[in-house]
mmCIF file with all atom_site columns, C-alpha atoms in Angstrom:
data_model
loop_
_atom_site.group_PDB
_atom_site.id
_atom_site.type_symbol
_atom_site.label_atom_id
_atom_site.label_alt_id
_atom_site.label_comp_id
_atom_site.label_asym_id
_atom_site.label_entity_id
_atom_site.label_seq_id
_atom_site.pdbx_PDB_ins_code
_atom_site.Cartn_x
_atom_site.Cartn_y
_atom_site.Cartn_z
_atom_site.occupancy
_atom_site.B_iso_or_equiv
_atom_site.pdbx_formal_charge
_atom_site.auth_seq_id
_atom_site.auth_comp_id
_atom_site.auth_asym_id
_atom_site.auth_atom_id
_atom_site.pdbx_PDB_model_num
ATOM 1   C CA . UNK T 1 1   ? 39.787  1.220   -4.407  1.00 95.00 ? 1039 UNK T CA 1
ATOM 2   C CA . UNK T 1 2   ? 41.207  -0.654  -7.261  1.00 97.00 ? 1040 UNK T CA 1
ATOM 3   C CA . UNK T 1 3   ? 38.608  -2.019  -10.114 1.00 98.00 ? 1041 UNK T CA 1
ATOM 4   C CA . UNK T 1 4   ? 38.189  -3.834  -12.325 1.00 98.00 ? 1042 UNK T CA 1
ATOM 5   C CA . UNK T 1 5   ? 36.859  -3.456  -16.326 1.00 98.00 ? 1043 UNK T CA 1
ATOM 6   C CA . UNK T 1 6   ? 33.605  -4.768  -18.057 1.00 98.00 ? 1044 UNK T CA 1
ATOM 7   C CA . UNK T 1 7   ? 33.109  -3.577  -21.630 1.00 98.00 ? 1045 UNK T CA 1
ATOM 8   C CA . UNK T 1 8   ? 30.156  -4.842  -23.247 1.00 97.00 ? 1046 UNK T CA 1
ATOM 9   C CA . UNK T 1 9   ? 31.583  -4.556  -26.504 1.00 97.00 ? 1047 UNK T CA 1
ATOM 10  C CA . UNK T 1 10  ? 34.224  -6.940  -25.954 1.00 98.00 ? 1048 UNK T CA 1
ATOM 11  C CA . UNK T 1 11  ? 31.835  -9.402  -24.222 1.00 98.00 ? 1049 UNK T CA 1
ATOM 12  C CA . UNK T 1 12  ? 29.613  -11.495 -24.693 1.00 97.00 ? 1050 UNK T CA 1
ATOM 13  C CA . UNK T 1 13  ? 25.815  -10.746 -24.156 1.00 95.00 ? 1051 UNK T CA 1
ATOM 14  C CA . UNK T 1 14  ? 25.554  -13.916 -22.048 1.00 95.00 ? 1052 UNK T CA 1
ATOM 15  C CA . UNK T 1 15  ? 28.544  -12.893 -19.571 1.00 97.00 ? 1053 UNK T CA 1
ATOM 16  C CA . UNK T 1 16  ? 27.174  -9.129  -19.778 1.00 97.00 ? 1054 UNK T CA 1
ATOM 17  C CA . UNK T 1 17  ? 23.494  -10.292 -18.904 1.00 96.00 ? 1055 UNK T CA 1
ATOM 18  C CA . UNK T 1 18  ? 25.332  -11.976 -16.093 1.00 97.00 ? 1056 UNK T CA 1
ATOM 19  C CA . UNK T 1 19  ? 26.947  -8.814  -14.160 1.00 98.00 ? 1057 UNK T CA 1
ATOM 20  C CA . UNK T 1 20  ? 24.117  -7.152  -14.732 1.00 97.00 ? 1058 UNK T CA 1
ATOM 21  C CA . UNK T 1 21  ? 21.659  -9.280  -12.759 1.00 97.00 ? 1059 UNK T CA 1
ATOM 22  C CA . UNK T 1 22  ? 24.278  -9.636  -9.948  1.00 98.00 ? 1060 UNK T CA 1
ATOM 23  C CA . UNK T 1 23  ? 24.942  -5.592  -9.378  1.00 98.00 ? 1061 UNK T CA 1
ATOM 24  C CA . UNK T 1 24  ? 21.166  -4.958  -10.124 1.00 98.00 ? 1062 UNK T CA 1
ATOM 25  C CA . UNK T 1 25  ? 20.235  -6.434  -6.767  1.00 97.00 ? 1063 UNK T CA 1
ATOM 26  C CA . UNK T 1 26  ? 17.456  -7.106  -5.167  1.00 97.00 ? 1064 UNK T CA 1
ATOM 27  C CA . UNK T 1 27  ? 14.824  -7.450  -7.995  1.00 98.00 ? 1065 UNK T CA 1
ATOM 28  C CA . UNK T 1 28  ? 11.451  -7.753  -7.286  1.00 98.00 ? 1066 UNK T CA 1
ATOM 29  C CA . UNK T 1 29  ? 9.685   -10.743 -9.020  1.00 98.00 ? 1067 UNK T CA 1
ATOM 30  C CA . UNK T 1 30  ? 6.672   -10.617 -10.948 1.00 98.00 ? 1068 UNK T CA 1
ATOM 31  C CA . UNK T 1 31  ? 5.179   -14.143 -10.697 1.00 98.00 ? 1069 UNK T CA 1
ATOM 32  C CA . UNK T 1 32  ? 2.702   -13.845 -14.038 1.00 98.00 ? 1070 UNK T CA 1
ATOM 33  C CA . UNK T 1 33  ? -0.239  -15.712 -14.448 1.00 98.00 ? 1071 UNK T CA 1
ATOM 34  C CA . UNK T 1 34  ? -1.428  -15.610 -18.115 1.00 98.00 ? 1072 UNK T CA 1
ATOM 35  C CA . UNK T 1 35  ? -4.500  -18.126 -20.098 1.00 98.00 ? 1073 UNK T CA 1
ATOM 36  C CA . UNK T 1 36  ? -3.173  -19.174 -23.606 1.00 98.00 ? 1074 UNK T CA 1
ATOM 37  C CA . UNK T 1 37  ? -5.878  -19.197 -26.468 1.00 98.00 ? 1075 UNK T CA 1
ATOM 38  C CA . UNK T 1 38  ? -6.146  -22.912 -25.664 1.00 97.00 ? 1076 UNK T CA 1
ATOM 39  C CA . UNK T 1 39  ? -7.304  -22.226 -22.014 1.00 98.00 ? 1077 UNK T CA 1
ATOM 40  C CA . UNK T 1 40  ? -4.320  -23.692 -20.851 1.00 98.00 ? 1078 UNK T CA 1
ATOM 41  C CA . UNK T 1 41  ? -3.307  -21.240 -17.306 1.00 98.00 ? 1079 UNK T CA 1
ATOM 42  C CA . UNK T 1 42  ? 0.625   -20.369 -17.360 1.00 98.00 ? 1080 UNK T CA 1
ATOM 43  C CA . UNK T 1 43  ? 2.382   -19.615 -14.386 1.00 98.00 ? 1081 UNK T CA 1
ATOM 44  C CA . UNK T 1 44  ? 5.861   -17.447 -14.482 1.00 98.00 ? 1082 UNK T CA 1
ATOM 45  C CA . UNK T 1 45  ? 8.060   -15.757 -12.552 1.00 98.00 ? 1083 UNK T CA 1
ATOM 46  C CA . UNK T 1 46  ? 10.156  -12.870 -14.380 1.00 98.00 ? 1084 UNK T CA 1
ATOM 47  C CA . UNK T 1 47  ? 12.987  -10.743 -12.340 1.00 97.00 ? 1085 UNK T CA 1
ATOM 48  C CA . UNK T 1 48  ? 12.482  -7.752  -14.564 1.00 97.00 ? 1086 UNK T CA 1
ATOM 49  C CA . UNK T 1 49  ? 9.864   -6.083  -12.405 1.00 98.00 ? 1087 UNK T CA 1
ATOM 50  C CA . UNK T 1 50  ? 8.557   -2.488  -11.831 1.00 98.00 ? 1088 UNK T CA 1
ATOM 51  C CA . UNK T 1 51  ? 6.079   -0.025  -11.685 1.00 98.00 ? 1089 UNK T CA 1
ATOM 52  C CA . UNK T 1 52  ? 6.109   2.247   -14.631 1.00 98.00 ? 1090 UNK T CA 1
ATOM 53  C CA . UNK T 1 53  ? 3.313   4.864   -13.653 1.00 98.00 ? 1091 UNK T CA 1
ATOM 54  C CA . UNK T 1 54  ? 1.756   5.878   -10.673 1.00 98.00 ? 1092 UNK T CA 1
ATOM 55  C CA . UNK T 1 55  ? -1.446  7.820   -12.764 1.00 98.00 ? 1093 UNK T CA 1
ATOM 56  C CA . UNK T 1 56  ? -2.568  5.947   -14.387 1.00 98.00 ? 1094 UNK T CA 1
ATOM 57  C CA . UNK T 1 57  ? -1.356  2.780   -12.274 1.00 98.00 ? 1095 UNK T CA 1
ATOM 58  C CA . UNK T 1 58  ? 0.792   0.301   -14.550 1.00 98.00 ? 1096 UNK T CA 1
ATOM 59  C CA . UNK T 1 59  ? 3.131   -2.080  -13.734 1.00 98.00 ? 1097 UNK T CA 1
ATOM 60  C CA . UNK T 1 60  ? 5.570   -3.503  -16.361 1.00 98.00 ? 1098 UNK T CA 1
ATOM 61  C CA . UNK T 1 61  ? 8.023   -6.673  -16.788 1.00 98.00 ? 1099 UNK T CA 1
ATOM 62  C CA . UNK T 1 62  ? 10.555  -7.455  -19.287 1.00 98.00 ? 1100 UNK T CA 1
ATOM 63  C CA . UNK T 1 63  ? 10.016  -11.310 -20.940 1.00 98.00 ? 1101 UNK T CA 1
ATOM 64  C CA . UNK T 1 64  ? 13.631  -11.907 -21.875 1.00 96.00 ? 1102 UNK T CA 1
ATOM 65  C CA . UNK T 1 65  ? 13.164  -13.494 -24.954 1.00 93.00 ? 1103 UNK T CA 1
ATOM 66  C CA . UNK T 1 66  ? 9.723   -15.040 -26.539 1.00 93.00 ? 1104 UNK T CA 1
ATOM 67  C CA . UNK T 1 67  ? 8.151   -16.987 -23.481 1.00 94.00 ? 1105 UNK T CA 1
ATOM 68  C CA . UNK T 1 68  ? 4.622   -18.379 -23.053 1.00 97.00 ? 1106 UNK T CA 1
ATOM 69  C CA . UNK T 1 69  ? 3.601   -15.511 -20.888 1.00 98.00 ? 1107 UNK T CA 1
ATOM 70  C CA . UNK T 1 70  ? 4.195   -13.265 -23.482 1.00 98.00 ? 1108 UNK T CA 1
ATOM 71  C CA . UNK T 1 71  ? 2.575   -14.983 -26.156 1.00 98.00 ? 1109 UNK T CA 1
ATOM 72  C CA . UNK T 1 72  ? -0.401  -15.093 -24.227 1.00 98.00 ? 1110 UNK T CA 1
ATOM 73  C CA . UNK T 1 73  ? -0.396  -11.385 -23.470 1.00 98.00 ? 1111 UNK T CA 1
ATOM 74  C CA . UNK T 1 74  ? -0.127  -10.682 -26.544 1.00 98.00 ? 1112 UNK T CA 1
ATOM 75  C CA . UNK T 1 75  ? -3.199  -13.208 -28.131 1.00 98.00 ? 1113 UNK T CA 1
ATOM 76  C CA . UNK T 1 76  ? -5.515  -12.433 -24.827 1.00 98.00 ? 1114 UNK T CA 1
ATOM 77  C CA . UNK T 1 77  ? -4.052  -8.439  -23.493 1.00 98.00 ? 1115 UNK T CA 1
ATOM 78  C CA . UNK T 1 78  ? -4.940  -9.283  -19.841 1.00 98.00 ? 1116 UNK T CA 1
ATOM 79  C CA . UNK T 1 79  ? -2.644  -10.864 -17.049 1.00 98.00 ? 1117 UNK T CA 1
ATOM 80  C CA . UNK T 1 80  ? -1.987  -11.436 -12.733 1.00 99.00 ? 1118 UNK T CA 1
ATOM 81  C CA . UNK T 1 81  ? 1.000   -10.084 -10.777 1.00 99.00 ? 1119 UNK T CA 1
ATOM 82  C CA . UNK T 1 82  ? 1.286   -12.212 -8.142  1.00 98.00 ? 1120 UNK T CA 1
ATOM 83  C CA . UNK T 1 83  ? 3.167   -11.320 -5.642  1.00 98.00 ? 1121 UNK T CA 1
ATOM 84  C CA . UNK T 1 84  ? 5.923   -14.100 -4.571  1.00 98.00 ? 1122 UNK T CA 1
ATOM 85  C CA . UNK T 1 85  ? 6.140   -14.942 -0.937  1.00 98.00 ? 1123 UNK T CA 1
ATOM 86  C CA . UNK T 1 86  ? 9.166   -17.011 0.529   1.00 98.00 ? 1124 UNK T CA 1
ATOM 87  C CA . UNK T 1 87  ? 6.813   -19.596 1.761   1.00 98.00 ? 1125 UNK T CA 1
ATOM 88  C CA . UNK T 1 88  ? 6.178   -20.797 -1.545  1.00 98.00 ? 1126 UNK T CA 1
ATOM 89  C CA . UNK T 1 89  ? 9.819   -20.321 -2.470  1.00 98.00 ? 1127 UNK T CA 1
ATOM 90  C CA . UNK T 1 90  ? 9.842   -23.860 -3.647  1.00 98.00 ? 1128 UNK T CA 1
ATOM 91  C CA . UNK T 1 91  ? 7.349   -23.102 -5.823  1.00 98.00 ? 1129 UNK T CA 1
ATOM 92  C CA . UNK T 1 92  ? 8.206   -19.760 -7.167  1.00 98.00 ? 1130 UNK T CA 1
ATOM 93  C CA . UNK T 1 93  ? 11.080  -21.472 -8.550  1.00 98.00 ? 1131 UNK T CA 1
ATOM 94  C CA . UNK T 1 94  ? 9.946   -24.580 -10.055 1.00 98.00 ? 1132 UNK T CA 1
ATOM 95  C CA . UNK T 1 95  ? 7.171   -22.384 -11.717 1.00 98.00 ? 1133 UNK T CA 1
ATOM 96  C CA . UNK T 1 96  ? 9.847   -21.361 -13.924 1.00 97.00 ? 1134 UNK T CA 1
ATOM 97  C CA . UNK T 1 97  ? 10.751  -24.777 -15.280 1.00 97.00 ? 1135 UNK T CA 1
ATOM 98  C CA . UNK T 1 98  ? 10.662  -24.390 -19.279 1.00 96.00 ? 1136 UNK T CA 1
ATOM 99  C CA . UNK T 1 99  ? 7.541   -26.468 -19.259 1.00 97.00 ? 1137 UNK T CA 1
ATOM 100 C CA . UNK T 1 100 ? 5.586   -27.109 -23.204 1.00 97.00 ? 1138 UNK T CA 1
ATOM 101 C CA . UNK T 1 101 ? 3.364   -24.572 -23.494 1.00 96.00 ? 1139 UNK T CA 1
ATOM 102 C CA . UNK T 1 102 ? 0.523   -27.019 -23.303 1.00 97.00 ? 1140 UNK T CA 1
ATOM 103 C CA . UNK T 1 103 ? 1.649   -28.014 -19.643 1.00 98.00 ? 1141 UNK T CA 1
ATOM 104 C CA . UNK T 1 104 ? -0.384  -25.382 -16.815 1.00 98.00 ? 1142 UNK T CA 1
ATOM 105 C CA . UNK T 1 105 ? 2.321   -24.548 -14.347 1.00 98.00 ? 1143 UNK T CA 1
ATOM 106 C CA . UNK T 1 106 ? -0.462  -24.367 -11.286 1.00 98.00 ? 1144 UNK T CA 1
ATOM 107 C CA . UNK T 1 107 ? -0.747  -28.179 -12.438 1.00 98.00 ? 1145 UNK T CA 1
ATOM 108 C CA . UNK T 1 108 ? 2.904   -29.573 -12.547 1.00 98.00 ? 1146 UNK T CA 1
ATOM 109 C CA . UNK T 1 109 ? 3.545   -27.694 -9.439  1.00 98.00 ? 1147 UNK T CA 1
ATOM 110 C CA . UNK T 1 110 ? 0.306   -28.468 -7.441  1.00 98.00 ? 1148 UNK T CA 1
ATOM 111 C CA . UNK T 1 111 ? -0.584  -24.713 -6.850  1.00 98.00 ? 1149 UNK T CA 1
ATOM 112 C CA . UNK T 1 112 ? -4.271  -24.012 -6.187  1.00 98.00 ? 1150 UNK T CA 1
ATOM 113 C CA . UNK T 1 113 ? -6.113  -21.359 -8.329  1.00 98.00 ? 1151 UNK T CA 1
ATOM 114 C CA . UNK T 1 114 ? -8.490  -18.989 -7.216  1.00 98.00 ? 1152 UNK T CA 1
ATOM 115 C CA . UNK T 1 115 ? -10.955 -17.149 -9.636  1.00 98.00 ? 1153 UNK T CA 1
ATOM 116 C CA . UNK T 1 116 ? -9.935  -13.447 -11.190 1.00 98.00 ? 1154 UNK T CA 1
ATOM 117 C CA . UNK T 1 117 ? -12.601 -10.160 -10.248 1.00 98.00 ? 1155 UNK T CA 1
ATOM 118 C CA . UNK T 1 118 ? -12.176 -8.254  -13.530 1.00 98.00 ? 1156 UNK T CA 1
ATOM 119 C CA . UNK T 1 119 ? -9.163  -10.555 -16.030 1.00 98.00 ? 1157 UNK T CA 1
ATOM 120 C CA . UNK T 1 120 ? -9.558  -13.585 -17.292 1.00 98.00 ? 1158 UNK T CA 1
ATOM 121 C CA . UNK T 1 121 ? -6.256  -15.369 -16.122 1.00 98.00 ? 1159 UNK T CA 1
ATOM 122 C CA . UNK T 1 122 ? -6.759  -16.919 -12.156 1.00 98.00 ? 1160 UNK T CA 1
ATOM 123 C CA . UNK T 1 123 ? -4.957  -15.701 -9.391  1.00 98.00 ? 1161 UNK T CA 1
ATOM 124 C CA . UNK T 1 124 ? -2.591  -17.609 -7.041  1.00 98.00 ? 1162 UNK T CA 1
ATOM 125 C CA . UNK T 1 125 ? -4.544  -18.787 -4.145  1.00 98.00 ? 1163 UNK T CA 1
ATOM 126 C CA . UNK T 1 126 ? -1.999  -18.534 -1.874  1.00 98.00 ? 1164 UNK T CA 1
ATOM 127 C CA . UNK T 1 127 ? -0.086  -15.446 -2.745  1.00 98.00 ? 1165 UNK T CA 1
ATOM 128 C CA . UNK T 1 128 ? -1.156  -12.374 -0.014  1.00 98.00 ? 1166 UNK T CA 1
ATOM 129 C CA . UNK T 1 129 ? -1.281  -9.980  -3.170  1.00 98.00 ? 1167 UNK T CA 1
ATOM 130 C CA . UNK T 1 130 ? -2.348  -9.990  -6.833  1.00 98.00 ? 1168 UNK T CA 1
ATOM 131 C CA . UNK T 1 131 ? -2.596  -7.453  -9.037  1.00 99.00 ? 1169 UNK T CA 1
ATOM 132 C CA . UNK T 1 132 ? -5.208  -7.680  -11.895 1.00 99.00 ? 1170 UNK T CA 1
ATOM 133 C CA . UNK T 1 133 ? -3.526  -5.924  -15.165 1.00 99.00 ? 1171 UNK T CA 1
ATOM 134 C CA . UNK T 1 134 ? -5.205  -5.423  -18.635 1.00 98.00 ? 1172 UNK T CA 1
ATOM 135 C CA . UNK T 1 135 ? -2.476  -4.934  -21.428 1.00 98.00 ? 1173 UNK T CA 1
ATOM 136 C CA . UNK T 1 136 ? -1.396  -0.775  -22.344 1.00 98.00 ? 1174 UNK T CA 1
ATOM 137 C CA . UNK T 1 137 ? 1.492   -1.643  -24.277 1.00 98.00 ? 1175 UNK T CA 1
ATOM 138 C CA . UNK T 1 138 ? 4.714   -2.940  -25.677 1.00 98.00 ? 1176 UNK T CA 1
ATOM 139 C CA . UNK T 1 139 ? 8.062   -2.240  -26.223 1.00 98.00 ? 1177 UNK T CA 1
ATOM 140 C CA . UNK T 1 140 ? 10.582  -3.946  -27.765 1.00 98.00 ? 1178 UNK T CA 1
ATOM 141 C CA . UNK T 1 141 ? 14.208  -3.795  -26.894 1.00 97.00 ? 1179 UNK T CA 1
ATOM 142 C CA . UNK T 1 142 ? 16.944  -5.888  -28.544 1.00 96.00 ? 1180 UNK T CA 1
ATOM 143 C CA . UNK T 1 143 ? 16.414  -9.446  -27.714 1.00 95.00 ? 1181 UNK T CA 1
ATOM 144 C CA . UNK T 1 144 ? 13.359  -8.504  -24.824 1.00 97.00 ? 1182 UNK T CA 1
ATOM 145 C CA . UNK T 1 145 ? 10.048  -7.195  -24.690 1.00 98.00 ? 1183 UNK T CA 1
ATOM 146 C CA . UNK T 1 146 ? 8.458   -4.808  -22.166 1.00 98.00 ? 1184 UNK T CA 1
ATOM 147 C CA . UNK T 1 147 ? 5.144   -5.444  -20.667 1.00 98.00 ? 1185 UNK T CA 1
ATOM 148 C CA . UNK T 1 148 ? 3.369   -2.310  -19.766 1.00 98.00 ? 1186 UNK T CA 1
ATOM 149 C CA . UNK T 1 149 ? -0.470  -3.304  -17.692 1.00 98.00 ? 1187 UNK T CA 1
ATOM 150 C CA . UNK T 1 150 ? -2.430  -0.913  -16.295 1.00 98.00 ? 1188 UNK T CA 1
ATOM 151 C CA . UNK T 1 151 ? -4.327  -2.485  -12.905 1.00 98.00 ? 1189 UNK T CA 1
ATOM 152 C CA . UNK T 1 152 ? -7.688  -3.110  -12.785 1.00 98.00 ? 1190 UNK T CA 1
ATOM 153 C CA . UNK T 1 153 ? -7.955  -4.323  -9.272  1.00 98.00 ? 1191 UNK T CA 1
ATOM 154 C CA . UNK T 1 154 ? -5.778  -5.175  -6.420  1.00 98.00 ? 1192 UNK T CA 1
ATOM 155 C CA . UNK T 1 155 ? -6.856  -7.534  -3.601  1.00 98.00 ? 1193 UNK T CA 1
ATOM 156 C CA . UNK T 1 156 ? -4.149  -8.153  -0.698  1.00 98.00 ? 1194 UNK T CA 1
ATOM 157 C CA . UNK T 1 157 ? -4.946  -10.402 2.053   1.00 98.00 ? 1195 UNK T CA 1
ATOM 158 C CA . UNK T 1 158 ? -6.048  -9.134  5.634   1.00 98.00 ? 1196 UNK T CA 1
ATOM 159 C CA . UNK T 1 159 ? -3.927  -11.082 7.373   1.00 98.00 ? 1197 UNK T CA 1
ATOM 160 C CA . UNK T 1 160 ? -1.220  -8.469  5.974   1.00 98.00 ? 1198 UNK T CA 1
ATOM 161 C CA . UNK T 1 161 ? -2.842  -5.668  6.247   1.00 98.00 ? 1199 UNK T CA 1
ATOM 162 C CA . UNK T 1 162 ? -1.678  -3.132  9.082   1.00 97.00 ? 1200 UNK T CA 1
ATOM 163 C CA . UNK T 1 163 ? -5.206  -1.031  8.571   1.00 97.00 ? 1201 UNK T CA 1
ATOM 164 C CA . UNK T 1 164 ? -4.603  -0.703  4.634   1.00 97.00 ? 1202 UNK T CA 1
ATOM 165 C CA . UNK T 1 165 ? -1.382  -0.870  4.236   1.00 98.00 ? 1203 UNK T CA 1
ATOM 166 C CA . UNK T 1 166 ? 0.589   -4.111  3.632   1.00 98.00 ? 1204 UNK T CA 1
ATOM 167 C CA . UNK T 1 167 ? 3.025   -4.774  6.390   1.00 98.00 ? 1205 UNK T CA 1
ATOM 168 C CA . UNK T 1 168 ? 6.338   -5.832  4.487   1.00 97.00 ? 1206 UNK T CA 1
ATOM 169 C CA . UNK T 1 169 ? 7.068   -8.136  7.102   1.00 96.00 ? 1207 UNK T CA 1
ATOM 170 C CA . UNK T 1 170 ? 4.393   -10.532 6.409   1.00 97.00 ? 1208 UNK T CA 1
ATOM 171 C CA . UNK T 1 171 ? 4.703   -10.186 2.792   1.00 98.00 ? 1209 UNK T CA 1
ATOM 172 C CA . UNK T 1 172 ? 7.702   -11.420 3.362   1.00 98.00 ? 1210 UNK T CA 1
ATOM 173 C CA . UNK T 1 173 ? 8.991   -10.689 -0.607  1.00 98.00 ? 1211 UNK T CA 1
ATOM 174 C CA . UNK T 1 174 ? 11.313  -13.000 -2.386  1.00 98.00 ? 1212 UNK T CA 1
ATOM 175 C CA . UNK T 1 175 ? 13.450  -11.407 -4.429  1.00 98.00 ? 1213 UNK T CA 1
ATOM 176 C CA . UNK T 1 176 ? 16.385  -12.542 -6.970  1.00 98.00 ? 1214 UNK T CA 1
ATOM 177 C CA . UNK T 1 177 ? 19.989  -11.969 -7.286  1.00 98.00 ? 1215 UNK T CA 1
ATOM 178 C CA . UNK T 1 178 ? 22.397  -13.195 -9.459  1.00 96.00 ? 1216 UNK T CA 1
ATOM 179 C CA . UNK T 1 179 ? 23.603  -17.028 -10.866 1.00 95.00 ? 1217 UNK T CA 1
ATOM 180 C CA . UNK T 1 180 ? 20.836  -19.144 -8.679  1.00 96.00 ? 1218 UNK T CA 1
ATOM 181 C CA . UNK T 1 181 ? 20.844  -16.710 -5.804  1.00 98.00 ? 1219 UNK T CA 1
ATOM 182 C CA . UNK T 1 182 ? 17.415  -15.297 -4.321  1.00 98.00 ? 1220 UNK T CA 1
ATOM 183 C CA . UNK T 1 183 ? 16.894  -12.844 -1.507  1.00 98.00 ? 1221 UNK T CA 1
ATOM 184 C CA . UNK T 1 184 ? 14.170  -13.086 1.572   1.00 97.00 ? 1222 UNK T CA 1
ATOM 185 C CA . UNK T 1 185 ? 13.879  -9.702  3.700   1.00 94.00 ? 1223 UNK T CA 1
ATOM 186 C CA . UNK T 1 186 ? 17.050  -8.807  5.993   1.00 93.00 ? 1224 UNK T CA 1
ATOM 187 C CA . UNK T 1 187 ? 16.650  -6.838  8.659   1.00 95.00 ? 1225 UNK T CA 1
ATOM 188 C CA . UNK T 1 188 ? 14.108  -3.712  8.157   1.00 95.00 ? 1226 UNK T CA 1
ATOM 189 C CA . UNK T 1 189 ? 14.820  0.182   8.926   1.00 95.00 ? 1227 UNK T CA 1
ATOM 190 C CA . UNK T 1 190 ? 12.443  3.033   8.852   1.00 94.00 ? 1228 UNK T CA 1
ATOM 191 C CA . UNK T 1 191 ? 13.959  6.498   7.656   1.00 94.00 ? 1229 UNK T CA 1
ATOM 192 C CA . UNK T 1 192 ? 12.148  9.721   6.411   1.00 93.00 ? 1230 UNK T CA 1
ATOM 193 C CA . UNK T 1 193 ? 13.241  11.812  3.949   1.00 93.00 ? 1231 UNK T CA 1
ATOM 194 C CA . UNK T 1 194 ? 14.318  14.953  4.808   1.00 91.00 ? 1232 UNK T CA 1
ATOM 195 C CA . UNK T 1 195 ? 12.574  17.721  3.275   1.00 94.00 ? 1233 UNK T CA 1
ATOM 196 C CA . UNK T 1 196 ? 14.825  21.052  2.082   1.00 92.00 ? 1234 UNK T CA 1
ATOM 197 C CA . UNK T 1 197 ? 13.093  23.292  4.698   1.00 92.00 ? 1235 UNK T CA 1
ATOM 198 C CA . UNK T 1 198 ? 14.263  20.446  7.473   1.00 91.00 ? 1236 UNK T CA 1
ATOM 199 C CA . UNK T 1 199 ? 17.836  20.126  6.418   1.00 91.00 ? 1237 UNK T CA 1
ATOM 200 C CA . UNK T 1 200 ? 20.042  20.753  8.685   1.00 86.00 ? 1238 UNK T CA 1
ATOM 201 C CA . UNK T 1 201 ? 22.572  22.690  7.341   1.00 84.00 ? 1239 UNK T CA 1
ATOM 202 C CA . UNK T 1 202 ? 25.121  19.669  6.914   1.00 81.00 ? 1240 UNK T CA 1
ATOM 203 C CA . UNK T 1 203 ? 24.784  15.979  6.741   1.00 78.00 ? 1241 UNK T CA 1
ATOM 204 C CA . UNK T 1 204 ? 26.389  13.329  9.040   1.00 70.00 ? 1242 UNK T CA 1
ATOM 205 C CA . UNK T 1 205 ? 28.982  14.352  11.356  1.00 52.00 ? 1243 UNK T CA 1
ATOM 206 C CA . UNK T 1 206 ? 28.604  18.180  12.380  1.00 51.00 ? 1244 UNK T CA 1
ATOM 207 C CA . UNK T 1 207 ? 30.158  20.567  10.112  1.00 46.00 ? 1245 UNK T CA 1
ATOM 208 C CA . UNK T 1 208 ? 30.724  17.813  7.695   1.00 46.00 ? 1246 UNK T CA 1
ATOM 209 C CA . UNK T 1 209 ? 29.781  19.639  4.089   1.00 44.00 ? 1247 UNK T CA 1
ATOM 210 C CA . UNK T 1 210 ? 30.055  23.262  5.620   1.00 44.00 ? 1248 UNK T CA 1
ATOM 211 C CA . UNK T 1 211 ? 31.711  25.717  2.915   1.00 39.00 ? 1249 UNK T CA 1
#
């Protein structure tokens, strides 16, 4: 296999930033809705997207640079996950137009709200899943800041649902990838993990491992 170098000290952070987001494939997109102090609702989507702890149950997203959603955040400590679904891929990306911050991104882009349980920020109307998050914490790294929320409520739509668990299928997830790529689900595969008192002695083709 012959490769091919990438030193980040003799780069730029710009041409860095981009091999990074194209070999850390797919992300998972947070699409954030935030209220600025001037009730004005902001609508985001950042590729930077995780969860961070299971107990308590916080999900975090990196604002790459100062953006409106994190300037919010910070003023009002309460914002909505929403999840991004490719039917409103459209959407999803025009959301992330660099709008004034006195421009509501629901507005320019004609998406309907729909009223918060527990945060102040709305929801997406219609995303299947939003996640309700009151700020934990910061942390800043270099030229980004992480976004640490702890969720307050969940709802998911039953149209997903498969009992209580979301069926991934009609979720159907955007996702991005690098330059102006984005990702939709490919086909899906079930596998367990195997557990050490079920392994079977080798793994793949038999004897394959054996000492």
């Amino acid at each position: 296999m012959v490769r091919k170098d990438f030193d980040p000290a003799q780069m730029s952070s710009k041409d860095f930033y981009q091999l990074l987001t194209a070999v850390v494939v797919p992300r998972p997109i947070a699409w954030v809705s935030t209220t600025s102090v001037d009730g004005v609702d902001n609508l985001a989507p950042h590729s930077f997207y995780t969860v961070a702890s299971v107990d308590p149950p916080i999900v975090q997203f990196t604002s790459v640079g100062e953006k409106d959603s994190l300037r919010n955040i910070q003023a009002r400590g309460e914002f909505v996950v929403n999840l991004t679904p490719a039917s409103l891929f459209e959407e999803v990306n025009a959301t992330g137009t660099d709008f004034p911050a006195a421009v509501s991104e629901f507005d320019a882009v004609g998406l309907s709200r729909e009223s918060s349980t527990v945060v102040g920020p709305p929801r997406v109307k219609d995303s299947p899943v939003a996640l309700e998050c009151q700020l934990h914490s910061f942390l800043e790294l270099g030229n980004c800041t992480l976004v640490f929320g702890r969720v307050v409520y969940a709802v998911v739509s039953a149209g997903v649902l498969d009992g209580d668990h979301p069926q991934i299928d009609l979720l159907e997830p955007l996702s991005r990838l690098g330059r102006d790529e984005w990702g939709k689900l490919g086909p899906i595969q079930e596998l367990r993990r195997i557990r050490a008192k079920d392994w079977p002695g080798h793994f793949g083709a038999a004897g394959q491992g054996d000492i």
